[in-house]
XYZ file of N, CA, C and O in Angstrom:
680
model
N 6.877 -12.487 -16.462
C 5.972 -13.418 -17.240
C 4.847 -13.202 -16.754
O 3.976 -13.543 -17.690
N 4.484 -13.083 -15.275
C 2.938 -13.131 -14.945
C 2.009 -12.015 -15.471
O 1.258 -11.691 -16.208
N 3.149 -10.881 -16.012
C 2.407 -9.187 -16.297
C 2.127 -9.648 -17.977
O 0.974 -8.702 -18.095
N 2.804 -10.362 -18.583
C 2.785 -10.724 -19.980
C 1.493 -11.567 -20.169
O 0.423 -11.405 -20.900
N 1.850 -12.490 -19.310
C 0.326 -13.422 -19.102
C -1.236 -12.411 -19.158
O -1.958 -12.706 -19.445
N -0.979 -11.645 -17.822
C -1.988 -10.942 -17.709
C -2.433 -9.949 -18.746
O -3.636 -9.821 -18.974
N -1.587 -9.435 -19.561
C -1.655 -8.632 -20.606
C -2.479 -9.126 -22.018
O -3.430 -8.964 -22.330
N -2.030 -10.451 -21.668
C -2.555 -11.246 -23.089
C -3.933 -11.159 -22.268
O -4.756 -11.515 -23.799
N -4.112 -11.927 -21.381
C -5.547 -12.200 -21.077
C -6.241 -11.078 -21.182
O -7.756 -10.951 -21.405
N -5.898 -10.063 -20.747
C -6.754 -8.911 -21.143
C -7.212 -8.440 -22.408
O -8.330 -8.242 -22.657
N -6.309 -8.663 -23.549
C -6.517 -8.366 -24.943
C -7.817 -9.320 -25.359
O -8.591 -9.474 -26.329
N -7.549 -10.832 -25.073
C -8.543 -11.941 -25.517
C -9.926 -11.532 -24.556
O -10.592 -11.695 -25.238
N -9.836 -11.065 -23.558
C -11.020 -10.633 -22.628
C -12.016 -9.493 -23.467
O -13.276 -9.640 -23.602
N -10.703 -8.589 -23.754
C -11.572 -7.414 -24.512
C -12.387 -7.778 -25.856
O -13.220 -7.467 -26.094
N -11.570 -8.632 -26.818
C -11.853 -9.132 -28.054
C -13.052 -9.962 -27.834
O -13.712 -9.940 -28.696
N -13.237 -10.821 -26.683
C -14.249 -11.465 -26.663
C -15.438 -10.865 -25.926
O -16.443 -11.562 -25.665
N -15.608 -9.524 -25.520
C -16.467 -8.544 -25.237
C -16.943 -9.120 -23.411
O -18.213 -9.123 -23.130
N -15.816 -9.468 -23.129
C -15.953 -9.608 -21.208
C -15.321 -8.915 -20.213
O -14.103 -9.109 -20.168
N -15.815 -7.746 -20.261
C -15.545 -6.507 -19.344
C -15.160 -6.871 -17.735
O -14.210 -6.599 -17.297
N -16.069 -7.955 -17.394
C -15.478 -8.534 -15.852
C -14.162 -9.344 -15.959
O -13.495 -8.870 -15.046
N -13.856 -9.995 -17.021
C -12.709 -10.970 -17.036
C -11.578 -9.851 -17.376
O -10.266 -10.028 -16.400
N -11.911 -9.101 -18.040
C -10.368 -7.990 -18.440
C -10.721 -6.790 -16.815
O -9.352 -6.854 -16.942
N -11.630 -6.432 -16.278
C -11.524 -6.212 -14.800
C -10.533 -6.682 -13.772
O -9.646 -6.399 -13.211
N -11.580 -8.180 -13.512
C -10.167 -9.542 -13.151
C -8.739 -8.980 -13.120
O -7.968 -9.086 -12.186
N -8.835 -9.223 -14.586
C -7.415 -9.418 -14.552
C -6.134 -8.506 -14.791
O -5.168 -8.476 -14.105
N -7.093 -7.142 -15.089
C -5.993 -5.827 -14.555
C -5.918 -5.781 -12.951
O -4.882 -5.358 -12.681
N -7.014 -6.111 -12.275
C -6.775 -6.265 -10.858
C -5.812 -6.832 -10.475
O -4.893 -6.469 -9.566
N -5.835 -8.244 -11.084
C -4.659 -9.055 -10.536
C -3.123 -8.622 -11.017
O -2.038 -8.514 -10.429
N -3.248 -8.065 -12.214
C -1.705 -7.430 -12.978
C -1.679 -6.342 -12.234
O -0.200 -6.095 -11.326
N -2.594 -5.410 -11.259
C -1.999 -4.106 -10.496
C -1.500 -4.969 -8.595
O -0.351 -4.473 -8.723
N -1.901 -6.182 -8.700
C -1.414 -6.679 -7.348
C -0.177 -7.208 -7.786
O 0.909 -7.234 -6.750
N 0.206 -7.859 -8.780
C 1.358 -7.983 -8.975
C 2.653 -7.122 -9.259
O 3.737 -6.795 -8.691
N 2.176 -6.027 -9.865
C 2.765 -4.485 -9.915
C 3.294 -4.385 -8.696
O 4.053 -3.556 -8.172
N 2.154 -4.218 -7.677
C 2.463 -3.956 -6.129
C 3.588 -4.738 -5.682
O 4.172 -4.371 -4.987
N 3.517 -6.213 -5.890
C 4.302 -6.786 -5.552
C 5.955 -6.606 -6.344
O 6.993 -6.907 -5.552
N 6.109 -6.074 -7.199
C 7.134 -5.850 -8.195
C 7.589 -4.839 -7.301
O 8.780 -3.967 -8.220
N 6.934 -3.652 -6.686
C 7.385 -2.259 -6.269
C 7.276 -1.180 -7.321
O 7.972 -0.359 -7.477
N 6.150 -1.310 -7.946
C 5.748 -0.458 -9.021
C 4.443 0.227 -8.389
O 3.508 -0.268 -9.284
N 4.243 0.770 -7.357
C 2.924 1.443 -7.264
C 2.086 2.231 -8.091
O 0.724 1.995 -8.126
N 3.325 3.089 -8.976
C 2.206 3.947 -9.522
C 1.183 3.310 -10.792
O 0.508 3.429 -11.207
N 2.139 2.195 -11.508
C 1.802 1.326 -12.439
C 0.560 0.312 -12.077
O -0.321 0.308 -12.653
N 0.655 0.198 -10.367
C -0.336 -0.450 -9.991
C -1.855 0.137 -9.856
O -2.779 0.172 -10.127
N -1.325 1.577 -9.412
C -2.505 2.451 -9.462
C -3.531 2.748 -10.892
O -4.352 2.793 -10.928
N -2.461 3.103 -11.821
C -2.722 2.764 -13.151
C -3.821 1.579 -13.736
O -4.641 1.621 -14.300
N -3.403 0.414 -13.650
C -4.074 -0.808 -13.716
C -5.182 -0.835 -13.129
O -6.401 -1.236 -13.564
N -5.205 -0.432 -11.836
C -6.785 -0.363 -11.147
C -7.713 0.434 -11.468
O -8.598 0.475 -11.778
N -7.263 1.743 -12.180
C -7.882 2.959 -12.644
C -8.722 2.411 -14.046
O -9.813 2.391 -14.154
N -7.868 1.611 -14.486
C -8.322 0.899 -15.913
C -9.433 -0.185 -15.497
O -10.065 -0.464 -16.106
N -8.830 -1.053 -14.537
C -9.910 -2.129 -13.743
C -11.147 -1.771 -13.684
O -12.312 -2.030 -14.015
N -11.352 -0.602 -12.823
C -12.611 0.327 -12.290
C -13.066 0.572 -13.258
O -14.771 0.390 -13.544
N -12.525 0.930 -14.516
C -13.184 1.521 -15.648
C -13.746 0.732 -16.379
O -14.966 0.552 -16.913
N -13.188 -0.596 -16.456
C -13.709 -1.790 -17.469
C -15.325 -2.593 -16.312
O -16.212 -2.707 -17.084
N -15.172 -2.122 -14.930
C -16.291 -2.671 -14.391
C -17.650 -1.767 -14.617
O -18.733 -2.173 -14.689
N -17.729 -0.404 -14.898
C -18.907 -0.070 -15.551
C -19.558 -0.132 -16.732
O -20.900 0.027 -16.432
N -18.920 -1.260 -17.485
C -19.445 -1.949 -18.329
C -20.337 -3.237 -17.816
O -20.963 -3.902 -18.820
N -20.312 -3.369 -16.850
C -20.443 -4.907 -16.241
C -21.925 -4.777 -15.481
O -22.076 -4.089 -14.950
N -22.544 -5.708 -16.064
C -24.129 -5.479 -15.243
C -24.369 -6.006 -13.829
O -23.151 -6.554 -13.104
N -25.041 -5.367 -13.140
C -25.362 -5.910 -11.696
C -25.390 -6.843 -11.632
O -25.817 -8.238 -12.076
N -24.370 -7.290 -10.586
C -24.014 -8.960 -10.374
C -23.062 -9.152 -8.826
O -22.523 -8.490 -8.588
N -23.016 -10.315 -8.399
C -22.390 -10.483 -7.528
C -20.688 -10.212 -7.631
O -20.040 -9.873 -6.797
N -20.292 -11.038 -8.887
C -19.074 -10.735 -9.167
C -18.984 -9.585 -9.675
O -17.725 -9.062 -9.122
N -19.699 -8.591 -10.297
C -19.302 -6.763 -10.042
C -18.905 -6.452 -8.643
O -18.228 -5.905 -8.772
N -19.643 -6.697 -7.587
C -19.826 -6.565 -6.268
C -17.930 -7.109 -5.836
O -17.583 -6.391 -5.268
N -17.873 -8.079 -6.139
C -16.342 -8.681 -5.560
C -15.761 -8.229 -6.397
O -14.434 -7.586 -5.756
N -15.801 -7.948 -7.881
C -14.390 -6.788 -8.632
C -14.363 -5.553 -7.626
O -12.907 -5.187 -7.694
N -15.472 -5.013 -7.398
C -15.367 -3.753 -6.554
C -14.612 -3.579 -5.293
O -13.577 -2.988 -5.017
N -15.008 -4.743 -4.746
C -14.128 -4.696 -3.347
C -12.644 -5.059 -3.239
O -11.945 -4.491 -2.888
N -12.592 -6.197 -4.408
C -11.008 -6.447 -4.714
C -9.982 -5.106 -5.246
O -8.951 -4.931 -4.450
N -10.646 -4.104 -6.106
C -10.146 -3.221 -6.360
C -9.802 -2.132 -5.388
O -8.696 -1.693 -5.177
N -10.938 -2.053 -4.600
C -10.710 -1.058 -3.388
C -9.524 -1.430 -2.081
O -8.938 -0.712 -2.054
N -9.865 -2.797 -1.921
C -9.037 -3.130 -1.058
C -7.437 -3.089 -1.628
O -6.502 -3.017 -0.973
N -7.205 -3.285 -2.730
C -6.120 -2.921 -3.538
C -5.554 -1.574 -3.548
O -4.517 -1.165 -3.304
N -6.695 -0.616 -3.998
C -6.425 0.991 -3.631
C -5.518 1.088 -2.190
O -4.664 1.830 -1.932
N -6.572 0.524 -1.256
C -6.039 0.398 0.089
C -4.460 0.367 0.171
O -4.047 0.990 1.271
N -4.658 -0.803 -0.282
C -2.890 -1.446 0.031
C -1.944 0.071 -0.487
O -0.385 -0.048 -0.419
N -2.457 0.510 -1.577
C -1.235 1.644 -2.492
C -1.111 2.991 -1.041
O -0.167 3.687 -1.182
N -2.310 2.952 -0.192
C -2.163 4.068 0.535
C -0.708 4.603 1.235
O -0.203 5.892 1.083
N -0.139 3.504 1.960
C 1.360 4.431 2.488
C 2.753 3.952 1.159
O 3.101 4.927 1.578
N 2.260 3.436 0.435
C 3.345 3.436 -0.924
C 3.298 4.792 -1.937
O 4.223 5.244 -2.557
N 1.854 5.454 -1.892
C 1.630 6.650 -2.695
C 1.249 8.011 -1.840
O 0.216 8.242 -1.948
N 1.762 8.259 -0.802
C 1.443 9.197 0.084
C 0.814 10.593 -0.507
O -0.161 11.224 -0.030
N 1.626 10.671 -1.683
C 1.260 12.080 -2.462
C 0.023 11.888 -3.152
O -0.770 13.080 -3.522
N -0.686 10.902 -2.972
C -2.216 10.716 -4.012
C -2.972 9.842 -2.705
O -3.742 9.333 -3.143
N -2.829 10.245 -1.808
C -3.484 9.595 -0.431
C -5.066 9.828 -0.647
O -5.862 9.124 -0.473
N -5.656 11.289 -1.100
C -6.756 11.464 -0.707
C -7.245 11.028 -2.283
O -8.506 10.504 -1.790
N -7.288 11.080 -3.375
C -7.690 10.632 -4.378
C -7.961 8.528 -4.269
O -8.844 8.467 -4.469
N -6.854 8.169 -3.370
C -6.680 6.976 -3.236
C -8.131 6.476 -2.472
O -8.853 5.584 -2.700
N -7.903 7.076 -1.336
C -9.013 7.062 -0.229
C -10.258 6.888 -1.182
O -11.356 6.530 -1.004
N -10.392 8.372 -2.104
C -11.907 8.540 -2.633
C -12.288 7.339 -3.483
O -13.569 6.678 -3.325
N -11.237 7.041 -4.134
C -11.304 5.778 -5.172
C -11.725 4.678 -4.564
O -12.990 3.809 -4.816
N -11.099 3.971 -3.403
C -11.752 3.126 -2.494
C -13.200 3.138 -1.795
O -13.659 2.272 -1.908
N -13.258 4.352 -1.338
C -14.504 4.383 -0.269
C -15.514 4.229 -1.647
O -16.389 3.489 -1.520
N -15.518 5.021 -2.682
C -16.409 5.156 -4.255
C -16.750 3.644 -4.676
O -17.806 3.212 -4.694
N -15.544 2.746 -4.512
C -15.974 1.219 -5.374
C -16.478 0.643 -4.060
O -17.240 -0.346 -4.415
N -16.138 0.550 -2.841
C -16.887 0.151 -1.793
C -18.244 0.221 -1.616
O -19.352 -0.298 -1.666
N -18.367 1.667 -1.744
C -19.977 2.112 -1.925
C -20.984 1.399 -2.842
O -22.068 0.983 -3.021
N -20.266 1.338 -4.239
C -20.841 1.076 -5.412
C -20.714 -0.545 -5.237
O -21.819 -1.014 -5.450
N -20.072 -0.895 -4.691
C -20.058 -2.691 -4.378
C -21.390 -2.886 -3.438
O -21.922 -4.084 -3.640
N -21.440 -2.219 -2.207
C -22.809 -2.357 -1.422
C -23.757 -1.841 -1.992
O -24.721 -2.739 -1.762
N -24.016 -0.847 -2.784
C -25.284 -0.823 -3.529
C -25.643 -2.051 -4.581
O -26.827 -2.250 -4.355
N -24.766 -2.496 -5.169
C -24.852 -3.712 -6.621
C -25.232 -4.647 -5.180
O -26.230 -5.413 -5.849
N -24.315 -5.183 -4.369
C -25.114 -5.997 -3.721
C -26.456 -5.832 -2.932
O -27.432 -6.996 -2.751
N -26.811 -4.843 -2.596
C -27.882 -4.773 -2.165
C -28.964 -4.840 -3.409
O -29.931 -5.137 -3.150
N -29.055 -4.411 -4.485
C -29.897 -4.686 -5.608
C -29.859 -5.898 -5.832
O -30.877 -6.756 -6.400
N -28.823 -7.185 -5.360
C -29.311 -8.443 -5.988
C -29.408 -8.850 -4.507
O -29.881 -10.166 -4.599
N -29.821 -8.344 -3.286
C -30.244 -8.928 -2.069
C -29.214 -9.932 -1.690
O -29.569 -10.942 -1.221
N -27.994 -10.006 -2.159
C -26.600 -10.331 -1.315
C -26.327 -9.798 -0.365
O -25.609 -8.824 -0.270
N -26.802 -10.235 1.023
C -26.549 -9.477 2.139
C -24.897 -9.797 2.624
O -24.446 -8.920 3.455
N -24.351 -11.175 2.307
C -23.116 -11.754 2.641
C -21.976 -10.381 2.167
O -20.937 -10.282 2.719
N -22.103 -10.363 0.776
C -21.125 -9.449 -0.206
C -21.396 -8.098 0.542
O -20.615 -7.255 0.254
N -22.850 -7.400 0.637
C -23.116 -6.072 1.040
C -22.077 -6.321 2.493
O -21.769 -4.948 2.880
N -22.111 -7.413 3.130
C -21.477 -7.144 4.616
C -20.386 -6.712 4.341
O -19.630 -6.086 4.927
N -19.462 -7.668 3.449
C -18.112 -7.375 2.992
C -17.772 -5.954 2.609
O -16.929 -5.399 3.215
N -18.317 -5.468 1.769
C -18.513 -3.969 1.525
C -18.384 -3.043 2.600
O -17.725 -2.024 2.649
N -19.503 -3.084 3.274
C -19.733 -2.178 4.050
C -18.671 -2.372 5.703
O -18.109 -1.300 5.599
N -18.337 -3.442 5.546
C -17.190 -3.752 6.678
C -16.117 -3.238 6.236
O -14.920 -2.494 6.945
N -15.887 -3.440 4.762
C -14.294 -2.794 4.501
C -14.296 -1.155 4.373
O -13.587 -0.721 4.909
N -15.318 -0.793 4.134
C -15.546 0.585 4.365
C -15.568 1.042 5.891
O -14.579 2.081 5.730
N -15.885 0.604 6.512
C -15.663 0.914 7.990
C -14.151 0.964 8.246
O -13.700 1.742 9.157
N -13.568 0.035 8.034
C -12.111 -0.407 8.092
C -11.540 1.089 7.666
O -10.345 1.361 8.120
N -11.608 1.088 6.327
C -10.865 2.013 5.573
C -11.595 3.593 6.527
O -10.238 4.337 6.392
N -12.541 3.648 7.004
C -12.790 4.877 7.304
C -12.038 4.801 9.055
O -11.401 5.887 9.313
N -11.864 3.867 9.635
C -10.858 3.946 10.751
C -9.752 4.233 10.762
O -8.905 4.786 11.239
N -9.429 3.843 9.288
C -7.623 3.953 9.136
C -7.600 5.626 8.898
O -6.541 6.218 9.189
N -8.596 6.268 8.210
C -8.694 7.532 8.089
C -9.153 8.776 9.575
O -9.110 9.833 9.236
N -9.272 7.858 10.719
C -9.679 8.613 11.806
C -10.968 8.688 11.779
O -11.277 9.992 12.582
N -12.101 8.590 11.023
C -13.465 9.000 10.869
C -14.204 7.946 11.718
O -14.802 7.134 10.805
N -13.884 7.887 13.188
C -14.251 6.877 13.948
C -15.668 6.961 13.969
O -16.487 5.692 13.872
N -16.573 8.075 14.004
C -17.883 7.760 14.395
C -18.511 6.827 12.829
O -19.339 6.089 13.369
N -18.117 7.442 11.584
C -18.515 6.838 10.457
C -17.883 4.948 10.643
O -18.905 4.234 10.162
N -17.178 5.170 10.990
C -16.410 3.576 11.043
C -17.120 2.817 12.079
O -17.294 1.472 11.338
N -17.434 3.047 13.388
C -18.380 2.576 13.946
C -19.645 2.059 13.431
O -20.232 0.990 13.613
N -20.038 2.921 12.817
C -21.557 3.098 12.317
C -21.595 1.881 10.987
O -22.420 1.220 11.036
N -20.506 1.921 10.335
C -20.694 1.040 9.006
C -20.018 -0.306 10.012
O -20.540 -1.209 9.238
N -19.261 -0.484 10.552
C -18.806 -1.684 11.143
C -20.007 -2.635 11.982
O -20.427 -3.904 11.647
N -20.655 -1.735 12.819
C -21.991 -2.014 13.647
C -23.077 -2.972 12.215
O -23.821 -3.608 12.284
N -23.356 -1.955 10.962
C -23.648 -2.398 9.787
C -23.577 -3.890 9.299
O -24.216 -4.730 9.075
N -22.320 -3.928 9.213
C -21.810 -5.022 8.651
C -21.863 -5.867 9.283
O -22.215 -7.266 8.733
N -21.782 -6.295 10.718
C -21.996 -6.943 11.840
C -23.453 -7.560 11.972
O -23.991 -8.448 11.623
N -24.539 -6.873 11.683
C -25.473 -6.630 11.809
C -26.151 -7.548 10.201
O -26.993 -8.434 10.522
N -25.674 -7.139 9.132
C -25.921 -7.531 7.950
C -25.572 -8.932 7.634
O -25.704 -10.130 7.001
N -24.287 -9.182 7.997
C -23.567 -10.445 8.257
C -24.452 -11.427 9.574
O -24.617 -12.358 8.958
N -24.925 -10.977 10.336
C -25.889 -11.978 11.457
C -27.180 -12.222 10.341
O -27.519 -13.393 10.271
N -27.608 -10.990 9.499
C -28.799 -11.684 9.099
C -28.817 -12.425 7.673
O -29.567 -13.290 7.400
N -27.654 -12.544 6.939
C -26.977 -13.325 6.341
C -26.485 -15.058 6.717
O -26.475 -15.706 6.143
N -26.397 -15.105 7.972
C -26.002 -16.217 8.419
C -24.767 -16.433 8.135
O -24.478 -17.559 7.509
N -23.844 -15.527 8.189
C -22.418 -15.559 7.929
C -21.573 -15.334 8.736
O -20.644 -14.386 9.150
N -21.103 -16.813 9.436
C -20.367 -16.873 10.445
C -18.621 -16.411 10.074
O -18.234 -15.868 10.837
N -18.566 -16.689 9.293
C -17.278 -16.791 8.598
C -16.844 -15.149 8.513
O -15.524 -14.632 8.630
N -17.768 -14.234 8.677
C -17.350 -12.670 8.747
C -17.839 -12.349 10.081
O -17.000 -11.058 10.284
N -18.402 -12.754 10.726
C -19.021 -12.174 11.845
C -17.810 -11.995 12.828
O -17.891 -10.967 13.566
N -16.677 -12.801 12.565
C -15.579 -12.659 13.929
C -14.729 -11.702 13.401
O -14.580 -10.382 14.223
N -14.646 -11.253 12.148
C -13.909 -10.011 11.463
C -14.581 -8.884 11.660
O -13.773 -8.157 12.218
N -15.847 -9.070 11.770
C -16.750 -7.509 11.981
C -16.638 -7.313 13.425
O -16.458 -6.255 14.078
N -16.788 -8.280 14.444
C -16.692 -8.259 16.085
C -15.271 -7.662 16.020
O -15.597 -7.259 16.909
N -14.240 -8.198 15.810
C -12.962 -7.664 15.797
C -12.812 -6.427 15.502
O -12.144 -5.856 16.250
N -13.090 -6.023 14.738
C -12.930 -4.614 13.927
C -13.413 -3.664 14.940
O -12.962 -2.684 15.198
N -14.789 -4.084 15.320
C -16.041 -3.118 16.132
C -15.094 -2.837 17.550
O -15.015 -1.907 18.162
N -14.447 -3.957 18.333
C -13.608 -4.066 19.542
C -12.613 -3.068 19.547
O -11.930 -2.549 20.133
N -12.072 -3.269 17.862
C -10.642 -2.380 18.031
C -11.406 -0.987 18.098
O -10.755 -0.190 18.533
N -12.523 -0.418 17.141
C -12.489 0.671 17.139
C -13.311 1.115 18.309
O -12.689 1.975 18.945
N -13.736 0.525 19.122
C -14.760 0.535 20.532
C -13.185 1.155 21.516
O -13.476 1.935 21.968
N -12.251 0.304 21.077
C -10.777 0.437 22.241
C -10.491 1.898 21.754
O -9.766 2.653 22.561
N -10.294 2.387 20.273
C -9.280 3.267 19.999
C -10.237 4.382 20.377
O -9.542 5.629 20.621
N -11.410 4.072 20.639
C -12.663 5.712 20.953
C -12.485 5.970 22.579
O -13.385 6.406 22.990
N -11.997 4.871 23.437
C -12.175 4.664 24.565
C -13.367 4.294 25.372
O -13.319 4.425 26.484
N -14.286 3.700 24.378
C -15.283 2.786 24.949
C -14.997 1.523 25.111
O -15.620 0.404 24.510
N -14.142 1.228 25.946
C -13.523 -0.303 26.488
C -14.870 -1.305 27.496
O -14.974 -1.940 27.007
N -15.897 -0.513 27.972
C -16.806 -1.221 28.613
C -17.679 -1.839 27.651
O -18.136 -2.862 27.601
N -17.574 -1.039 26.291
C -18.576 -1.422 25.256
C -17.889 -2.560 24.738
O -18.598 -3.849 24.257
């Protein structure tokens, strides 16, 4: 029922020329498909959602949409091992674009999330030098944005990454 409702919402969003709403609805459908055990269909829905966002002007909502898509791609990684590299590239690209859009908007809080999640993605890929650099950037950006709700997340992530690289004193 949810998938039918999402499909109907996408049609209405398209006819009303609301690409952000269409992208959000497709992302939500992808999450529902994931919960239903349909990772291939979930990936297809995410690809379409990402395509819809190309028509969305620079805004905080666009950044958040890109972050949501990237995090869902990341959830697909263990379920679609044969598509690992393309999924990582899609997730990383969406997060980099989200960071860029947030920077254009002067939205440090959203930029912190985009960079921090990218640091986590690199951590999962064992690219620890890049992961540490991005996580430190996310931490600094969150501090400058006075975003205490995300500081704990990036501090915890940084600590985990430092421990994984044997830098326990830091």
